mmCIF file of C-alpha atoms in Angstrom:
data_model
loop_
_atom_site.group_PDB
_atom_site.id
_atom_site.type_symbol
_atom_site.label_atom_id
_atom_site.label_comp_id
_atom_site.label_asym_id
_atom_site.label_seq_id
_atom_site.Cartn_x
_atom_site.Cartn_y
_atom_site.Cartn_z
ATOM 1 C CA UNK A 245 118.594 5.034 18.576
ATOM 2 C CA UNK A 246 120.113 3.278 16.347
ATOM 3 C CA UNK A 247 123.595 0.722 17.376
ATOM 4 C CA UNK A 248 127.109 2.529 16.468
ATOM 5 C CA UNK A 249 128.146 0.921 13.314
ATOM 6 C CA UNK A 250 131.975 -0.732 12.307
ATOM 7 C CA UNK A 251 133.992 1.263 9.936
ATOM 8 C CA UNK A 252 133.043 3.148 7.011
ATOM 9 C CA UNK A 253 132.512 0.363 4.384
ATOM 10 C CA UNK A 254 130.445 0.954 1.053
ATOM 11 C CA UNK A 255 129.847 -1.934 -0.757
ATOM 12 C CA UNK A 256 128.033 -2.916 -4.228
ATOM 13 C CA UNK A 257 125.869 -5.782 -4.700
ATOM 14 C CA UNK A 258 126.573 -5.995 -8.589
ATOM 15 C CA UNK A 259 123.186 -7.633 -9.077
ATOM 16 C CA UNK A 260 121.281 -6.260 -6.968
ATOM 17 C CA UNK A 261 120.095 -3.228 -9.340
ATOM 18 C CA UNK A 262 119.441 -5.862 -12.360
ATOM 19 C CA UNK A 263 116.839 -7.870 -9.723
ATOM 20 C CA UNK A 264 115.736 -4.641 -8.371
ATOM 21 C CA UNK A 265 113.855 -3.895 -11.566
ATOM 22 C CA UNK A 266 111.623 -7.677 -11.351
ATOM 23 C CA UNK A 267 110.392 -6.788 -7.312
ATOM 24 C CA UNK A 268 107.560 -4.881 -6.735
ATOM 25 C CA UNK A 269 107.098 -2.383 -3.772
ATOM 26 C CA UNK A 270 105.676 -4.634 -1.418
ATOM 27 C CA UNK A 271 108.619 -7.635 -1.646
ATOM 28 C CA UNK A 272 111.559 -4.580 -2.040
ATOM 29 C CA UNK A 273 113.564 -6.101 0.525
ATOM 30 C CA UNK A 274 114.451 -4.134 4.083
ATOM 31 C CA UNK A 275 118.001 -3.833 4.937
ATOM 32 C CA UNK A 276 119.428 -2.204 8.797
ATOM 33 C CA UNK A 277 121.481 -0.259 6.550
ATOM 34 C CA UNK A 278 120.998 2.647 4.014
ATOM 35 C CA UNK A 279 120.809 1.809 0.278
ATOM 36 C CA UNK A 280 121.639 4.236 -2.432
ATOM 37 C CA UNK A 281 120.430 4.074 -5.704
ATOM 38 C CA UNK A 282 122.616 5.888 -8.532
ATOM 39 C CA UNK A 283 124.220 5.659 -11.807
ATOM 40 C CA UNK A 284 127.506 4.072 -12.507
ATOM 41 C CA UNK A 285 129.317 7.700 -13.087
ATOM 42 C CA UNK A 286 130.528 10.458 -10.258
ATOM 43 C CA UNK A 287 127.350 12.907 -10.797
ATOM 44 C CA UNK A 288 124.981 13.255 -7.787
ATOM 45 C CA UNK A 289 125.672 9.927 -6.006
ATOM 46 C CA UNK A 290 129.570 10.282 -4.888
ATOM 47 C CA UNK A 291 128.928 12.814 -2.489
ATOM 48 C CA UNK A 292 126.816 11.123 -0.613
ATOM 49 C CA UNK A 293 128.919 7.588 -0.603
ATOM 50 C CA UNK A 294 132.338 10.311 0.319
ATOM 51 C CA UNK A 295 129.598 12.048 3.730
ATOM 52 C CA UNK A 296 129.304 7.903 4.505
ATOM 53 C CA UNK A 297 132.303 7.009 4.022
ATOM 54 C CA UNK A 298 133.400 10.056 6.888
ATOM 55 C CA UNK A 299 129.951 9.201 8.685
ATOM 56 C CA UNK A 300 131.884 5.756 9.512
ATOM 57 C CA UNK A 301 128.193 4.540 8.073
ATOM 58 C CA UNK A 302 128.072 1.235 6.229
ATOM 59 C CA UNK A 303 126.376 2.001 2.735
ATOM 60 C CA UNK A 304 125.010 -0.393 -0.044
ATOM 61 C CA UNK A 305 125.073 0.861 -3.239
ATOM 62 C CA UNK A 306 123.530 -0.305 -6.256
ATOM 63 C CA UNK A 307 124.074 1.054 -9.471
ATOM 64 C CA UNK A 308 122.734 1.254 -12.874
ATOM 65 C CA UNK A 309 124.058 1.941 -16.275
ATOM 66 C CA UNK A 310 123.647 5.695 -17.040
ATOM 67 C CA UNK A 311 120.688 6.706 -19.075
ATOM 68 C CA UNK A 312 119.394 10.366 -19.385
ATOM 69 C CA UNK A 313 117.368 12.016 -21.331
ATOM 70 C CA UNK A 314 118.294 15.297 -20.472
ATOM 71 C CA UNK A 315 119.914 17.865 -18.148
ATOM 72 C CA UNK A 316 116.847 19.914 -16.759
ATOM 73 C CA UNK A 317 112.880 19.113 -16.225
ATOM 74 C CA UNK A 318 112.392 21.019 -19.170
ATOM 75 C CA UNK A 319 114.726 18.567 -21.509
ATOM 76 C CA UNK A 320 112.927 15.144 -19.948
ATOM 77 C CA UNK A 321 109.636 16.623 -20.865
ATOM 78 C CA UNK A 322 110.354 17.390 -24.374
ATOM 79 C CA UNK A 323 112.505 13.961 -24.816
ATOM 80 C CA UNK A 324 109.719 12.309 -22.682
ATOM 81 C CA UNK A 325 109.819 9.279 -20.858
ATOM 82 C CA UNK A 326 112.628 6.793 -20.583
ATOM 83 C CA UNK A 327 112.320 3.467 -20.046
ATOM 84 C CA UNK A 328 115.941 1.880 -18.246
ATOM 85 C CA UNK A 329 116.958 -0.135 -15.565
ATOM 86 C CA UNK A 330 117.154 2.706 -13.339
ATOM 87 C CA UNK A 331 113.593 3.873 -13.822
ATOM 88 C CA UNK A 332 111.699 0.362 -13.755
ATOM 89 C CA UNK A 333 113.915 0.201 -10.383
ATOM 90 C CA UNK A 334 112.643 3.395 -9.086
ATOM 91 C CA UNK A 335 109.032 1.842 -9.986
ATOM 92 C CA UNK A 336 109.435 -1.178 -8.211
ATOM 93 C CA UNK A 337 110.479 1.164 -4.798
ATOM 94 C CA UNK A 338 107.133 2.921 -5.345
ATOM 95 C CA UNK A 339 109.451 6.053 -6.755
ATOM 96 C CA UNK A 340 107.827 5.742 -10.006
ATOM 97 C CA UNK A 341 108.808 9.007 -11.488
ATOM 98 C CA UNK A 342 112.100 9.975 -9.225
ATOM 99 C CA UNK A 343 115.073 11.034 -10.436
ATOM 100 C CA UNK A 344 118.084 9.274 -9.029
ATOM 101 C CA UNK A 345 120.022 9.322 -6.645
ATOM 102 C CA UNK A 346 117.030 7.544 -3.941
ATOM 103 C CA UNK A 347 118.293 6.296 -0.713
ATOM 104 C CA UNK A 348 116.204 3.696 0.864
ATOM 105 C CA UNK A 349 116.853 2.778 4.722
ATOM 106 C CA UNK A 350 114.279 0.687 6.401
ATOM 107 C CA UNK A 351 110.393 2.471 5.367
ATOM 108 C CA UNK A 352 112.547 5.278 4.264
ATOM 109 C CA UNK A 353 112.500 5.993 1.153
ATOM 110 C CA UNK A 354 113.921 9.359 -0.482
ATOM 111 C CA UNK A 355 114.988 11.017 -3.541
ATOM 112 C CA UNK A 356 116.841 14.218 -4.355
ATOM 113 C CA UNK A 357 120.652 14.765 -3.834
ATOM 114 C CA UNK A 358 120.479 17.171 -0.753
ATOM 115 C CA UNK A 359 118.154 15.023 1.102
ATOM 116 C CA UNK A 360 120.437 12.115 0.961
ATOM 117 C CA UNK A 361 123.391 14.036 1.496
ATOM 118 C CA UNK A 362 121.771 15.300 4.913
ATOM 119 C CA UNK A 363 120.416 12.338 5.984
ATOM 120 C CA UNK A 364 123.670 10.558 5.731
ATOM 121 C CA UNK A 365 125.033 13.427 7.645
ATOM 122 C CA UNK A 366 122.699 12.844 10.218
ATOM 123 C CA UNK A 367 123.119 9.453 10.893
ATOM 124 C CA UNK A 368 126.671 8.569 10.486
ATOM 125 C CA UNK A 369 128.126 7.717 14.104
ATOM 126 C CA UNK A 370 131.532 9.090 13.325
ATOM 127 C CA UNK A 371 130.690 12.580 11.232
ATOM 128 C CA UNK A 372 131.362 15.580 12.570
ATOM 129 C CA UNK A 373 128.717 17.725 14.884
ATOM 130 C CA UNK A 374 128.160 20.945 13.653
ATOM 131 C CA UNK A 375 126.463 23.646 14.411
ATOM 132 C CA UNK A 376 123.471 25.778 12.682
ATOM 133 C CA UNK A 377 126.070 28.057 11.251
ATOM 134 C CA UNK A 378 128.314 25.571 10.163
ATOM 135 C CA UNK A 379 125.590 23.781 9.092
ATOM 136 C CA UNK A 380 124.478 26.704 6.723
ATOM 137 C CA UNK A 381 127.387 26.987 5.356
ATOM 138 C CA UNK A 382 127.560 22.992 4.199
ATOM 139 C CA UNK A 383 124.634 23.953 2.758
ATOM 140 C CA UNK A 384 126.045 26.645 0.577
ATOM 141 C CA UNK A 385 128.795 24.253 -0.601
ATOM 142 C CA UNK A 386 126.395 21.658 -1.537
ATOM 143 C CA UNK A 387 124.325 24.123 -3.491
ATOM 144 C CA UNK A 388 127.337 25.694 -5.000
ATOM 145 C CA UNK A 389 127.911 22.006 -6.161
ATOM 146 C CA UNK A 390 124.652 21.310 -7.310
ATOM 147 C CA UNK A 391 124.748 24.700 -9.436
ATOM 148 C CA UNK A 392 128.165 23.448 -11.391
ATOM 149 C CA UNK A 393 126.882 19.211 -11.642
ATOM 150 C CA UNK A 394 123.965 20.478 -13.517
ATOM 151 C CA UNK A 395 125.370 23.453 -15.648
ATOM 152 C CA UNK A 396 128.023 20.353 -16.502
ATOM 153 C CA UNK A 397 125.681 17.661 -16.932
ATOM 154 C CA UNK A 398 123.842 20.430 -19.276
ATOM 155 C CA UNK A 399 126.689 20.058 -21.314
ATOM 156 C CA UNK A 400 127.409 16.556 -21.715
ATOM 157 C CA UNK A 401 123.041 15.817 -21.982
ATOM 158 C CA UNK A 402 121.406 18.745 -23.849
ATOM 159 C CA UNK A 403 124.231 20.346 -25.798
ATOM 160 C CA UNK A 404 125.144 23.542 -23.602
ATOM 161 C CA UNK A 405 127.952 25.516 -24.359
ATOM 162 C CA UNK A 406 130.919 24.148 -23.021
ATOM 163 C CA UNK A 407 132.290 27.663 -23.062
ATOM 164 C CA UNK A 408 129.941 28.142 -19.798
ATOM 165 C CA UNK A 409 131.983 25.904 -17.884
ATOM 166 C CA UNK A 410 135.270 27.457 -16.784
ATOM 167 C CA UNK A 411 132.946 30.738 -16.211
ATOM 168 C CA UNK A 412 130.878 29.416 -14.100
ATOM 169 C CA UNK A 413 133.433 27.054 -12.059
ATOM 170 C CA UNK A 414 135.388 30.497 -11.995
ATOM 171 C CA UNK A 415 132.956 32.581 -10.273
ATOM 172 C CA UNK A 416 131.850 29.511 -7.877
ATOM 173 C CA UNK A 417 135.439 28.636 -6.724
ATOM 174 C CA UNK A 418 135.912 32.260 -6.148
ATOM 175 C CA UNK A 419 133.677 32.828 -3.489
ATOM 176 C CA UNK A 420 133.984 29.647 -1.855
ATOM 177 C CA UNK A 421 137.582 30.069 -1.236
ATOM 178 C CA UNK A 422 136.175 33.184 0.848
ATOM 179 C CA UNK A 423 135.589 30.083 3.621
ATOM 180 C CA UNK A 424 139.116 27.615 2.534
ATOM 181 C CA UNK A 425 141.513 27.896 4.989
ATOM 182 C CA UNK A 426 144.845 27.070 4.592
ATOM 183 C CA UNK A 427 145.720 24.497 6.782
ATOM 184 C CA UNK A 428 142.899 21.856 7.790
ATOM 185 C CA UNK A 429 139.221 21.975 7.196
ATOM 186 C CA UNK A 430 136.394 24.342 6.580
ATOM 187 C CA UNK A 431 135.063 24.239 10.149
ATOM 188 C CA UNK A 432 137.941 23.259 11.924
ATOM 189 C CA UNK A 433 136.973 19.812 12.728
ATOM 190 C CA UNK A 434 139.142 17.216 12.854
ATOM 191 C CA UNK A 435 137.766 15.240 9.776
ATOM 192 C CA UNK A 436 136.243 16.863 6.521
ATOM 193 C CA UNK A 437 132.523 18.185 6.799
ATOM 194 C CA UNK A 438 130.344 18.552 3.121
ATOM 195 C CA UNK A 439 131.536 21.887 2.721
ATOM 196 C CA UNK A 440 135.219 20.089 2.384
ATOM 197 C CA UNK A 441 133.773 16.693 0.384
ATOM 198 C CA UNK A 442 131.784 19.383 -2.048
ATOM 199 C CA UNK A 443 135.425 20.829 -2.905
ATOM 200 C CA UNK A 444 136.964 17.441 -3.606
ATOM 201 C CA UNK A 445 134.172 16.219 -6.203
ATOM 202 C CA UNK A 446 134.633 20.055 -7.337
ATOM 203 C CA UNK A 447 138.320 19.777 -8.038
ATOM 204 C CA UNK A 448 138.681 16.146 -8.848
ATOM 205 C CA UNK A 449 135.744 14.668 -10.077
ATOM 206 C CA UNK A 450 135.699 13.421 -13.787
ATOM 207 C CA UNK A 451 131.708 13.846 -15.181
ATOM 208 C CA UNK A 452 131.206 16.305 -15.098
ATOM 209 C CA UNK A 453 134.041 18.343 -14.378
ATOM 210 C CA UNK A 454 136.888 16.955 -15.669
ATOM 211 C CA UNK A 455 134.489 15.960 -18.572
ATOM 212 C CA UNK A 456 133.452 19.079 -19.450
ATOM 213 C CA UNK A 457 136.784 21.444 -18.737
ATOM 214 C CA UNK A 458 138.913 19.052 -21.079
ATOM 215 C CA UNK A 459 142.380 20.806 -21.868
ATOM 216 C CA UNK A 460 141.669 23.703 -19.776
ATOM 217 C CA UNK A 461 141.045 22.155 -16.426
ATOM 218 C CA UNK A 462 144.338 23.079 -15.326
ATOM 219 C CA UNK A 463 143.660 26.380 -16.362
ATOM 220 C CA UNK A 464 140.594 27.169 -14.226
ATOM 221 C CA UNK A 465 141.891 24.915 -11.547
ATOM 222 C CA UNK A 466 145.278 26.673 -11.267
ATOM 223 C CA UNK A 467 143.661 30.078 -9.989
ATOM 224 C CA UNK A 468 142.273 28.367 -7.344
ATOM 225 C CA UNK A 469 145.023 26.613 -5.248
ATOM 226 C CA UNK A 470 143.520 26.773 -1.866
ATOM 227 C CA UNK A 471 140.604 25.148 -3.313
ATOM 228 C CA UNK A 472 142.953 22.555 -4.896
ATOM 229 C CA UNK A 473 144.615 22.128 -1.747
ATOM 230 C CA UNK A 474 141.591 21.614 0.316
ATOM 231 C CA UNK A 475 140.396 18.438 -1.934
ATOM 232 C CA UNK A 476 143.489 17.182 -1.564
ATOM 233 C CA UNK A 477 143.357 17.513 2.131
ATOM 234 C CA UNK A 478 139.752 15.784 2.432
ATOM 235 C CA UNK A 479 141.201 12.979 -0.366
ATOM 236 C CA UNK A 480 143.990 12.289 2.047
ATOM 237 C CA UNK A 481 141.670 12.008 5.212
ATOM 238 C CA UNK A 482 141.832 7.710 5.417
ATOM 239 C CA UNK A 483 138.159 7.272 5.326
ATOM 240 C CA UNK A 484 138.098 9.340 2.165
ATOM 241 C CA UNK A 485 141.190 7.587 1.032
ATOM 242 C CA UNK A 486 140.425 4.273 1.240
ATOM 243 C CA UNK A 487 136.719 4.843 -0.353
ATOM 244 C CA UNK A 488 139.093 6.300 -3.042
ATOM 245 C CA UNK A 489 140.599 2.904 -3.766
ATOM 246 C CA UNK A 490 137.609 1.305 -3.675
ATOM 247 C CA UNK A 491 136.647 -0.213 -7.219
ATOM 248 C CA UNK A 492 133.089 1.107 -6.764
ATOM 249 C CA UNK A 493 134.179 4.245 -6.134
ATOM 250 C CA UNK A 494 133.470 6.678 -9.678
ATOM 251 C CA UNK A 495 134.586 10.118 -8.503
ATOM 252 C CA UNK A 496 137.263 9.281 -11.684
ATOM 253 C CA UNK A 497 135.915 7.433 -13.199
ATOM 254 C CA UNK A 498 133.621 7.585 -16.821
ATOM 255 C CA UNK A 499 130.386 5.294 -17.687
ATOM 256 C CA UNK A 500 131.127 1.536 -16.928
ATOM 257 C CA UNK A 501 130.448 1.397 -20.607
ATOM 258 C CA UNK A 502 133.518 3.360 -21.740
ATOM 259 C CA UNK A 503 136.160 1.897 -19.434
ATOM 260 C CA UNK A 504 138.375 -0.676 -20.803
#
């Protein structure tokens, strides 16, 4: 069993993604703690850095200048392959081919958003227990997530109809307001589970969200207060607000590129 753990604290090697693309698998070096591997924007990576950051689970990240060449499978395969930092990285892990975010954490070695998201979960000292049904209905939340970051991401990479948006985040909020209470948390605990952390990068994140809702955010976001109100709940929980200060954190942030 792994040793309890200080404090949540996420940190970014800025340099470490630049060498990661000269190692090769066999000289990747180990680390005792998890390393995720995701762009420099919100997207699929702040979840998992916002279940650490509750998890009380110290967290390296390394990032990468965002490069995409499309939203779906079907939109890489036409563009075909791209050639970045991010993917001679993934090469060098011997993830030649994976999609970011990848978590690495001793011979582990992972891809795909839930997976880190669960593991993280899993193995912070300090996130909440739940149990199978509570569990289920994380999982609901995250896929509810996942549903809206790539109809948005759509958008912003392939051209979608931006019209889609508000619908979509419409009928999504909806029915997971079935589950918002109004005071506290989804499941009652006394700190915010994914269900609650799924709700804050749904009502505050900036790509693709805020990105992609423009002047009518307020709109679709105003029919939805308990929603609202839950983000800010899980924003003011002080693991979740001090990651929130933390100059790596991108839930509001754009592209390193495009800030000033």
């Amino acid at each position: 069993r792994r040793p309890r753990q200080s404090p949540s604290r996420i940190e970014h090697p800025q340099t470490m993604g630049v060498a990661a693309s000269k190692k090769t698998q066999s000289c990747w070096p180990m680390s005792p703690k998890p390393v995720l591997h995701y762009f420099d924007i919100n997207g699929r990576g702040e979840l998992s850095k916002l279940i650490a950051a509750v998890g009380g689970l110290e967290l390296e990240c390394v990032e990468y200048p965002f490069s995409a060449n499309g939203a779906s499978a079907a939109d890489k395969l036409k563009a075909g392959p791209v050639q970045s930092e991010h993917t001679k990285a993934a090469t060098a892990m011997g993830m030649d081919g994976c999609g970011l975010p990848i978590l690495v954490h001793g011979d582990l070695k992972i891809y795909q958003s839930f997976a880190c998201q669960n593991y993280l979960a899993s193995t912070g000292p300090k996130y909440p227990k739940v149990t199978a049904q509570q569990q289920a209905v994380d999982d609901m939340f995250q896929g509810a997530l996942e549903d809206c970051m790539g109809l948005g991401a759509g958008v912003i990479l392939s051209g979608g109809d931006p019209a889609l948006v508000p619908k979509v985040m419409e009928k999504v909020l909806a029915h997971l307001s079935k589950y918002i209470p109004d005071k506290g948390f989804v499941h009652g605990k006394d700190a915010p589970t994914t269900a609650d952390l799924a709700v804050l990068v749904l009502t505050q994140a900036l790509i693709p969200f805020g990105a992609t809702l423009g002047e009518g955010a307020a709109e679709c976001y105003g029919k939805f207060p308990k929603a609202v109100a839950l983000g800010e709940r899980a924003a003011a929980f002080p693991a979740i607000a001090t990651w929130l200060t933390n100059e790596h954190c991108n839930l509001k942030k754009p592209p390193k590129a495009a800030r000033k």
